[in-house]
């Protein structure tokens, strides 16, 4: 079944034909998802059914200009599909979702929903929010529902996420006329793309296991796939008076929703075994823009919440640790060459401890990652992925904090969408800065304004104190890392 609906259909009770059956409502926002929506719906059609419930899929077509609607229509014989075209939506994903949820909770600026329609809505036992590029394991929805109803206090349950590993580009014959299209739109990539994907999976695994160790308390009920109790969303709708469920004030709308759910008295859980698979970011640019968008939302939450919530305090401690990691690396790069020039360098095994724990952290997380390869585990032992990940995070954090002070805020959604579609213009500001510094240094040495002796003489009086500070920072970071390692203990898996 495929049915096109509007808000007026909800007002006049024209959406549902069956007024008594129990229902699960699955909500998917879609903006130009023709390449992925078909496989998403295929995974939904293959779900193990929830007994005595009808599964209804509500898809918000948000300014689609490709063949998304045509791809959806192919599953009209297998699923109950309701197509809702957004109206004058300027709030991207959160706006599209809010317009759909108004079908169930009403639009505060428009006509009220009919009583007959609201009686049918009362039969909805759970709402599922998922993205249009997420593929569900066959028992995902059933597991989420069982965990949601296990305790009434549970307001949301989030699935476990893993990225799909790109297939080798060598699988596509070079004389295939569709090769270029498949490389751009298909799930293919080279060794570097698979490296990015594995790094994302290890990061997801670490994050998931830490939540499970913490009594399965979810830090974020992720938009990729989470199930909500209707009473919880109704409380959000009434308490925050946003005329919707999601706020447009944050680049990470699901983070803010999770905190709001806790604020009105509900708990958010991470599922023990429900799993879904997402498309990975297979290039540096797409991964960078995705993480910048996420980090921007986190910074917005941190600066607004201060230290008033446990999650905010945890985020600030992570920022402090990130600062320590940056400072340690900068000091090592500066102090060791100077100490060698002065013949005063003394190796300390304390500096080796974080490297050892880093290898252990990365290896344990990789071992506990589903669908791992033996090459991933071996590479994790070298600490190379961990070190590259830390530098990547440092760059993202510094860039995000810089953007947070801008008067004109950066549109994270637009940057990520452009990067994924290859339309993002390259920004070479960093290259200009590096070239300017390099020229300045060369000119300084040429005119003898700078010299190695001057640098050494300037640093020498502070050398021993700097090494002491470096040692203290290293020990502090080592303790933090041991605590993180303890979070990966036990039988929990990602």
Coordinates of C-alpha atoms in Angstrom, one line a residue:
X1 CA 0.0 0.0 0.0
X2 CA 1.2 3.5 -0.8
X3 CA -0.8 6.5 0.3
X4 CA 0.0 10.2 -0.2
X5 CA -1.1 12.2 2.8
X6 CA -1.2 15.8 4.1
X7 CA -1.9 17.4 7.5
X8 CA -5.5 18.0 6.3
X9 CA -5.9 14.2 6.0
X10 CA -5.1 13.9 9.7
X11 CA -7.5 16.7 10.5
X12 CA -10.3 15.0 8.6
X13 CA -9.4 11.4 9.7
X14 CA -8.4 10.2 6.2
X15 CA -5.1 8.5 7.0
X16 CA -5.9 5.2 8.7
X17 CA -8.6 2.8 7.5
X18 CA -8.2 0.4 10.5
X19 CA -9.2 2.1 13.8
X20 CA -8.6 -0.7 16.2
X21 CA -5.2 -2.5 15.4
X22 CA -2.1 -1.8 17.4
X23 CA 0.6 -0.1 15.4
X24 CA 4.3 0.7 15.2
X25 CA 5.0 4.0 13.3
X26 CA 8.3 4.2 11.6
X27 CA 9.3 7.8 10.5
X28 CA 12.0 8.4 7.8
X29 CA 13.1 11.8 6.6
X30 CA 14.3 11.7 3.0
X31 CA 16.1 14.3 0.9
X32 CA 17.3 13.0 -2.5
X33 CA 17.8 9.4 -1.2
X34 CA 17.2 7.6 -4.5
X35 CA 20.5 5.7 -4.2
X36 CA 19.7 4.3 -0.7
X37 CA 16.0 4.3 0.1
X38 CA 15.3 1.1 -1.8
X39 CA 17.7 -1.0 0.2
X40 CA 16.5 0.7 3.4
X41 CA 12.9 -0.3 2.7
X42 CA 14.0 -3.8 1.7
X43 CA 15.6 -4.2 5.2
X44 CA 12.3 -3.0 6.7
X45 CA 10.3 -5.4 4.7
X46 CA 12.5 -8.3 5.9
X47 CA 12.0 -7.5 9.6
X48 CA 10.8 -10.1 12.0
X49 CA 7.3 -8.9 12.8
X50 CA 6.1 -7.6 16.2
X51 CA 3.2 -9.7 17.2
X52 CA -0.3 -8.2 16.9
X53 CA 1.1 -4.9 15.5
X54 CA 0.8 -3.3 12.1
X55 CA 4.0 -1.6 10.9
X56 CA 3.3 1.8 9.2
X57 CA 6.2 3.7 7.4
X58 CA 5.8 7.4 7.2
X59 CA 8.3 9.0 4.8
X60 CA 8.9 12.7 4.7
X61 CA 9.8 13.7 1.2
X62 CA 11.8 16.9 1.9
X63 CA 12.4 18.9 -1.3
X64 CA 13.4 15.8 -3.3
X65 CA 14.6 16.5 -6.9
X66 CA 15.7 12.9 -7.8
X67 CA 13.9 9.6 -8.1
X68 CA 13.3 9.0 -4.4
X69 CA 9.6 8.8 -4.7
X70 CA 9.8 6.3 -7.6
X71 CA 12.1 4.0 -5.6
X72 CA 9.7 4.1 -2.7
X73 CA 6.8 3.1 -4.9
X74 CA 8.6 -0.2 -5.8
X75 CA 7.8 -1.4 -2.2
X76 CA 4.1 -0.5 -2.2
X77 CA 3.1 -4.2 -2.4
X78 CA 5.3 -5.2 0.6
X79 CA 4.8 -2.3 3.1
X80 CA 2.3 0.2 4.4
X81 CA 3.8 3.4 3.0
X82 CA 2.6 6.9 3.7
X83 CA 4.2 9.6 1.7
X84 CA 4.2 13.1 3.2
X85 CA 5.7 16.0 1.2
X86 CA 7.0 18.8 3.5
X87 CA 5.6 22.2 3.1
X88 CA 7.9 25.3 3.1
X89 CA 10.4 23.5 5.2
X90 CA 13.6 25.5 5.9
X91 CA 14.7 23.6 8.9
X92 CA 16.2 20.6 7.1
X93 CA 16.0 17.2 8.8
X94 CA 14.5 18.5 12.1
X95 CA 11.8 20.4 10.2
X96 CA 10.9 17.5 8.1
X97 CA 10.6 15.2 11.1
X98 CA 8.5 17.8 13.0
X99 CA 6.0 18.1 10.1
X100 CA 5.5 14.3 10.2
X101 CA 5.1 14.2 14.0
X102 CA 2.4 16.9 13.8
X103 CA 0.3 14.2 12.1
X104 CA 0.2 12.5 15.5
X105 CA 0.4 15.3 18.0
X106 CA -1.1 18.2 16.1
X107 CA 0.0 21.5 14.7
X108 CA -0.3 24.3 17.3
X109 CA -0.6 26.9 14.5
X110 CA -3.2 25.1 12.5
X111 CA -6.5 23.1 12.8
X112 CA -6.8 20.5 15.6
X113 CA -6.6 16.8 14.7
X114 CA -9.9 15.0 14.6
X115 CA -11.0 13.0 17.6
X116 CA -11.4 9.9 15.5
X117 CA -7.8 10.3 14.2
X118 CA -6.5 10.8 17.7
X119 CA -8.1 7.5 18.8
X120 CA -6.2 5.7 16.1
X121 CA -3.0 7.5 17.1
X122 CA -3.6 6.2 20.7
X123 CA -3.1 2.7 19.3
X124 CA 0.5 3.4 18.3
X125 CA 2.7 1.6 20.8
X126 CA 6.0 2.9 19.6
X127 CA 7.6 5.4 17.2
X128 CA 10.8 4.6 15.3
X129 CA 13.0 7.3 13.9
X130 CA 15.5 6.2 11.3
X131 CA 17.6 7.8 8.5
X132 CA 17.1 7.0 4.8
X133 CA 20.5 5.4 4.5
X134 CA 20.2 2.9 7.4
X135 CA 19.8 -0.9 6.9
X136 CA 18.2 -2.8 9.8
X137 CA 19.3 -6.3 10.9
X138 CA 16.3 -8.6 10.7
X139 CA 15.4 -8.6 14.4
X140 CA 16.3 -5.0 15.0
X141 CA 12.7 -3.6 15.5
X142 CA 11.5 -6.6 17.5
X143 CA 14.5 -6.3 19.8
X144 CA 14.1 -2.6 20.3
X145 CA 10.4 -3.0 21.1
X146 CA 11.0 -5.8 23.6
X147 CA 13.6 -3.6 25.4
X148 CA 11.4 -0.5 25.3
X149 CA 8.5 -2.2 27.0
X150 CA 10.6 -4.1 29.5
X151 CA 10.6 -1.1 31.9
X152 CA 8.0 1.7 31.8
X153 CA 10.6 4.3 32.8
X154 CA 12.4 3.6 29.5
X155 CA 11.4 6.4 27.0
X156 CA 13.8 5.6 24.2
X157 CA 16.1 2.7 23.0
X158 CA 18.9 3.3 20.5
X159 CA 20.2 0.6 18.2
X160 CA 23.9 -0.4 17.9
X161 CA 25.5 1.2 14.8
X162 CA 28.1 -0.2 12.5
X163 CA 29.3 1.1 9.1
X164 CA 29.2 -1.0 6.0
X165 CA 32.7 -1.8 4.6
X166 CA 33.0 -0.6 1.0
X167 CA 33.5 -3.2 -1.6
X168 CA 36.8 -3.2 -3.6
X169 CA 36.7 -1.0 -6.7
X170 CA 38.4 -3.9 -8.5
X171 CA 35.1 -5.7 -8.3
X172 CA 33.8 -3.4 -11.1
X173 CA 35.3 -4.2 -14.5
X174 CA 37.0 -1.3 -16.1
X175 CA 35.1 -1.8 -19.3
X176 CA 31.7 -1.6 -17.5
X177 CA 29.9 1.4 -19.0
X178 CA 28.4 2.1 -15.5
X179 CA 31.7 2.0 -13.7
X180 CA 31.9 5.8 -13.2
X181 CA 28.3 6.0 -11.9
X182 CA 28.9 3.0 -9.6
X183 CA 32.0 4.5 -8.1
X184 CA 30.2 7.7 -7.3
X185 CA 26.9 6.3 -6.1
X186 CA 27.7 2.7 -5.2
X187 CA 29.3 1.1 -2.1
X188 CA 32.8 0.8 -3.5
X189 CA 36.1 2.2 -2.4
X190 CA 39.9 1.6 -2.2
X191 CA 42.1 0.8 0.7
X192 CA 41.9 4.3 2.1
X193 CA 38.1 4.3 2.1
X194 CA 38.1 1.0 4.0
X195 CA 40.6 2.4 6.5
X196 CA 38.3 5.4 7.1
X197 CA 35.4 2.9 7.6
X198 CA 37.3 0.7 10.0
X199 CA 38.3 3.7 12.0
X200 CA 34.6 4.8 12.2
X201 CA 33.6 1.3 13.3
X202 CA 36.2 1.1 16.0
X203 CA 35.0 4.5 17.3
X204 CA 31.4 3.4 17.2
X205 CA 32.3 0.2 19.1
X206 CA 34.2 2.0 21.8
X207 CA 31.3 4.4 22.3
X208 CA 28.7 1.6 22.3
X209 CA 30.6 -0.5 24.8
X210 CA 31.1 2.4 27.2
X211 CA 27.4 3.0 27.2
X212 CA 26.6 -0.6 27.9
X213 CA 29.1 -0.7 30.8
X214 CA 27.3 2.4 32.2
X215 CA 24.1 0.4 32.8
X216 CA 23.1 0.6 29.1
X217 CA 22.5 4.4 29.5
X218 CA 22.5 6.0 26.0
X219 CA 24.4 9.2 25.7
X220 CA 22.4 10.0 22.5
X221 CA 19.3 8.3 21.1
X222 CA 20.7 8.5 17.6
X223 CA 18.7 9.5 14.6
X224 CA 20.1 6.5 12.7
X225 CA 17.6 4.2 14.4
X226 CA 15.9 4.7 17.8
X227 CA 12.6 3.6 19.2
X228 CA 10.5 6.0 21.3
X229 CA 7.6 5.5 23.7
X230 CA 4.6 7.6 22.5
X231 CA 4.1 9.1 26.0
X232 CA 7.7 10.3 26.0
X233 CA 7.4 12.2 22.7
X234 CA 4.0 13.6 23.9
X235 CA 5.7 14.9 27.0
X236 CA 8.4 16.5 24.9
X237 CA 5.8 18.1 22.6
X238 CA 3.9 19.6 25.5
X239 CA 6.8 20.6 27.8
X240 CA 9.1 22.4 25.4
X241 CA 6.3 23.9 23.2
X242 CA 8.4 23.6 20.0
X243 CA 5.4 22.6 17.8
X244 CA 7.4 19.4 17.1
X245 CA 9.8 16.9 18.6
X246 CA 13.2 18.2 17.3
X247 CA 14.8 21.5 17.9
X248 CA 16.3 23.4 15.0
X249 CA 18.7 25.2 17.4
X250 CA 21.3 22.4 17.2
X251 CA 23.3 20.7 14.4
X252 CA 22.9 17.5 16.5
X253 CA 19.1 17.5 17.0
X254 CA 19.1 13.9 18.4
X255 CA 21.6 14.9 21.2
X256 CA 19.3 17.7 22.3
X257 CA 16.3 15.5 22.2
X258 CA 18.0 12.9 24.4
X259 CA 18.8 15.5 27.0
X260 CA 15.2 16.8 26.8
X261 CA 13.8 13.3 27.3
X262 CA 15.9 13.0 30.5
X263 CA 14.7 16.4 31.6
X264 CA 11.1 15.4 31.6
X265 CA 11.8 12.2 33.6
X266 CA 12.4 9.4 31.1
X267 CA 15.4 7.2 30.6
X268 CA 17.3 6.6 27.3
X269 CA 18.9 3.2 26.8
X270 CA 21.3 1.6 24.3
X271 CA 20.1 -1.7 23.0
X272 CA 21.9 -4.8 24.0
X273 CA 21.8 -6.4 20.6
X274 CA 19.6 -4.6 18.1
X275 CA 21.8 -3.6 15.2
X276 CA 21.6 -1.4 12.2
X277 CA 24.1 -0.6 9.5
X278 CA 24.9 2.8 8.1
X279 CA 26.8 4.0 5.0
X280 CA 30.3 5.1 6.0
X281 CA 32.0 8.3 5.1
X282 CA 34.6 7.1 2.6
X283 CA 36.6 10.2 2.0
X284 CA 38.5 12.6 4.3
X285 CA 36.3 15.5 3.3
X286 CA 33.0 13.8 3.9
X287 CA 34.2 12.4 7.3
X288 CA 35.6 15.7 8.3
X289 CA 32.4 17.6 7.5
X290 CA 30.2 15.0 9.2
X291 CA 32.3 15.2 12.4
X292 CA 32.5 19.0 12.3
X293 CA 28.7 19.1 12.2
X294 CA 28.5 16.7 15.2
X295 CA 31.1 18.6 17.1
X296 CA 29.4 21.9 16.4
X297 CA 26.2 20.5 18.0
X298 CA 28.1 19.2 21.0
X299 CA 29.8 22.6 21.5
X300 CA 26.4 24.3 21.3
X301 CA 25.1 21.9 24.0
X302 CA 28.2 22.3 26.2
X303 CA 28.3 26.1 26.1
X304 CA 24.5 26.2 26.9
X305 CA 24.5 23.5 29.6
X306 CA 27.8 24.5 31.2
X307 CA 28.4 21.8 33.9
X308 CA 24.7 21.5 34.9
X309 CA 24.3 17.9 33.7
X310 CA 26.4 14.8 34.0
X311 CA 26.7 14.5 30.2
X312 CA 27.9 18.1 29.9
X313 CA 30.5 17.5 32.6
X314 CA 31.6 14.4 30.7
X315 CA 31.9 16.3 27.5
X316 CA 34.0 19.0 29.2
X317 CA 36.4 16.4 30.6
X318 CA 36.8 14.9 27.1
X319 CA 37.7 18.4 25.8
X320 CA 40.2 18.8 28.6
X321 CA 41.8 15.4 27.6
X322 CA 41.8 16.5 24.0
X323 CA 43.7 19.6 25.0
X324 CA 46.2 17.5 27.0
X325 CA 46.8 15.3 23.9
X326 CA 47.5 18.3 21.7
X327 CA 49.8 20.0 24.2
X328 CA 51.8 16.8 24.8
X329 CA 52.4 16.3 21.1
X330 CA 53.4 19.9 20.5
X331 CA 55.8 19.8 23.4
X332 CA 57.3 16.6 22.2
X333 CA 57.9 18.1 18.7
X334 CA 59.6 21.2 20.2
X335 CA 61.4 19.9 23.3
X336 CA 63.0 16.7 22.0
X337 CA 64.9 18.3 19.1
X338 CA 66.1 21.2 21.4
X339 CA 67.2 18.7 24.1
X340 CA 69.1 16.7 21.5
X341 CA 70.9 19.9 20.2
X342 CA 71.9 20.7 23.8
X343 CA 72.9 17.1 24.5
X344 CA 70.5 17.1 27.5
X345 CA 67.9 14.7 26.3
X346 CA 67.1 11.9 28.7
X347 CA 64.6 9.3 27.7
X348 CA 61.8 8.5 30.3
X349 CA 59.8 5.3 30.1
X350 CA 56.8 7.3 31.4
X351 CA 56.3 8.7 28.0
X352 CA 55.9 5.2 26.6
X353 CA 53.0 4.3 28.9
X354 CA 50.3 6.2 26.9
X355 CA 51.6 4.6 23.7
X356 CA 51.2 1.2 25.3
X357 CA 47.7 1.8 26.6
X358 CA 46.7 3.4 23.3
X359 CA 47.7 0.2 21.5
X360 CA 45.7 -1.9 24.1
X361 CA 42.7 0.4 23.8
X362 CA 42.6 0.3 20.0
X363 CA 43.2 -3.4 19.8
X364 CA 40.5 -4.4 22.4
X365 CA 38.0 -2.1 20.7
X366 CA 38.9 -3.6 17.3
X367 CA 38.5 -7.2 18.6
X368 CA 35.1 -6.3 20.0
X369 CA 34.0 -4.7 16.7
X370 CA 31.6 -6.8 14.5
X371 CA 32.8 -8.0 11.1
X372 CA 36.4 -7.2 11.8
X373 CA 39.3 -8.5 9.7
X374 CA 42.5 -9.9 11.1
X375 CA 44.4 -7.1 9.3
X376 CA 42.4 -4.6 11.3
X377 CA 43.5 -6.2 14.6
X378 CA 47.1 -6.3 13.4
X379 CA 47.1 -2.7 12.3
X380 CA 45.5 -1.6 15.6
X381 CA 48.5 -3.1 17.5
X382 CA 50.8 -0.6 15.7
X383 CA 49.0 2.4 17.3
X384 CA 49.0 4.1 13.9
X385 CA 45.2 4.2 13.5
X386 CA 44.9 5.5 17.1
X387 CA 47.4 8.3 16.6
X388 CA 45.9 9.3 13.2
X389 CA 42.5 9.3 14.9
X390 CA 43.7 11.6 17.7
X391 CA 45.2 14.1 15.2
X392 CA 42.0 14.0 13.2
X393 CA 39.9 14.7 16.3
X394 CA 42.2 17.5 17.3
X395 CA 41.8 19.2 13.9
X396 CA 38.0 18.8 14.0
X397 CA 37.8 20.1 17.6
X398 CA 40.0 23.2 16.9
X399 CA 38.1 24.0 13.7
X400 CA 34.7 23.6 15.4
X401 CA 35.7 25.8 18.4
X402 CA 36.9 28.4 15.9
X403 CA 33.6 28.3 14.0
X404 CA 31.7 28.6 17.3
X405 CA 33.0 32.1 17.8
X406 CA 31.9 33.3 14.3
X407 CA 29.1 35.8 14.1
X408 CA 27.7 34.1 11.0
X409 CA 27.3 30.4 12.0
X410 CA 28.4 27.7 9.6
X411 CA 25.7 25.5 8.1
X412 CA 26.9 22.1 9.0
X413 CA 24.1 20.3 7.1
X414 CA 24.9 22.1 3.9
X415 CA 28.6 21.4 4.1
X416 CA 28.1 17.7 4.8
X417 CA 25.5 17.3 2.0
X418 CA 27.8 19.1 -0.5
X419 CA 30.8 17.0 0.5
X420 CA 28.9 13.8 0.1
X421 CA 27.7 14.8 -3.4
X422 CA 31.0 16.2 -4.5
X423 CA 29.8 19.8 -4.9
X424 CA 31.7 21.3 -2.0
X425 CA 34.2 24.0 -2.9
X426 CA 37.7 23.4 -1.6
X427 CA 38.9 25.8 1.1
X428 CA 42.6 26.5 0.9
X429 CA 42.8 29.0 3.8
X430 CA 44.9 26.5 5.8
X431 CA 47.3 26.1 2.9
X432 CA 47.7 29.9 2.6
X433 CA 48.5 30.1 6.3
X434 CA 51.1 27.3 6.2
X435 CA 52.7 28.9 3.1
X436 CA 52.8 32.3 4.8
X437 CA 54.4 30.9 7.9
X438 CA 57.0 29.0 5.8
X439 CA 57.9 32.1 3.9
X440 CA 58.2 34.1 7.1
X441 CA 60.5 31.5 8.6
X442 CA 62.7 31.4 5.5
X443 CA 62.9 35.2 5.3
X444 CA 63.7 35.3 9.1
X445 CA 66.6 32.9 8.7
X446 CA 67.8 34.6 5.5
X447 CA 68.1 38.0 7.2
X448 CA 69.3 36.4 10.4
X449 CA 66.3 37.6 12.4
X450 CA 65.9 33.9 13.3
X451 CA 68.6 31.3 13.9
X452 CA 68.8 27.8 15.5
X453 CA 71.1 29.3 18.2
X454 CA 68.5 31.9 19.0
X455 CA 65.8 29.3 19.3
X456 CA 67.9 27.1 21.5
X457 CA 69.0 30.0 23.7
X458 CA 65.4 31.1 24.1
X459 CA 64.1 27.7 25.1
X460 CA 67.1 26.4 27.2
X461 CA 66.2 28.2 30.5
X462 CA 62.7 26.6 30.4
X463 CA 63.8 23.2 29.2
X464 CA 63.8 21.3 32.5
X465 CA 60.6 22.9 33.7
X466 CA 58.9 22.1 30.3
X467 CA 60.0 18.4 30.5
X468 CA 58.5 18.2 34.1
X469 CA 55.2 19.7 32.8
X470 CA 55.3 17.2 29.9
X471 CA 55.8 14.3 32.4
X472 CA 52.9 15.4 34.6
X473 CA 50.6 15.8 31.5
X474 CA 51.7 12.3 30.3
X475 CA 50.9 10.7 33.7
X476 CA 47.5 12.5 33.8
X477 CA 46.6 11.3 30.3
X478 CA 47.8 7.8 31.2
X479 CA 45.4 7.7 34.1
X480 CA 42.5 8.9 31.9
X481 CA 43.4 6.2 29.3
X482 CA 43.4 3.5 32.0
X483 CA 40.0 4.6 33.0
X484 CA 38.8 4.4 29.4
X485 CA 40.4 0.9 29.1
X486 CA 38.5 -0.2 32.1
X487 CA 35.3 0.7 30.3
X488 CA 36.0 -1.9 27.6
X489 CA 36.3 -4.7 30.1
X490 CA 33.9 -7.7 30.5
X491 CA 31.6 -9.5 28.1
X492 CA 30.1 -6.4 26.5
X493 CA 30.4 -6.2 22.7
X494 CA 29.6 -3.4 20.3

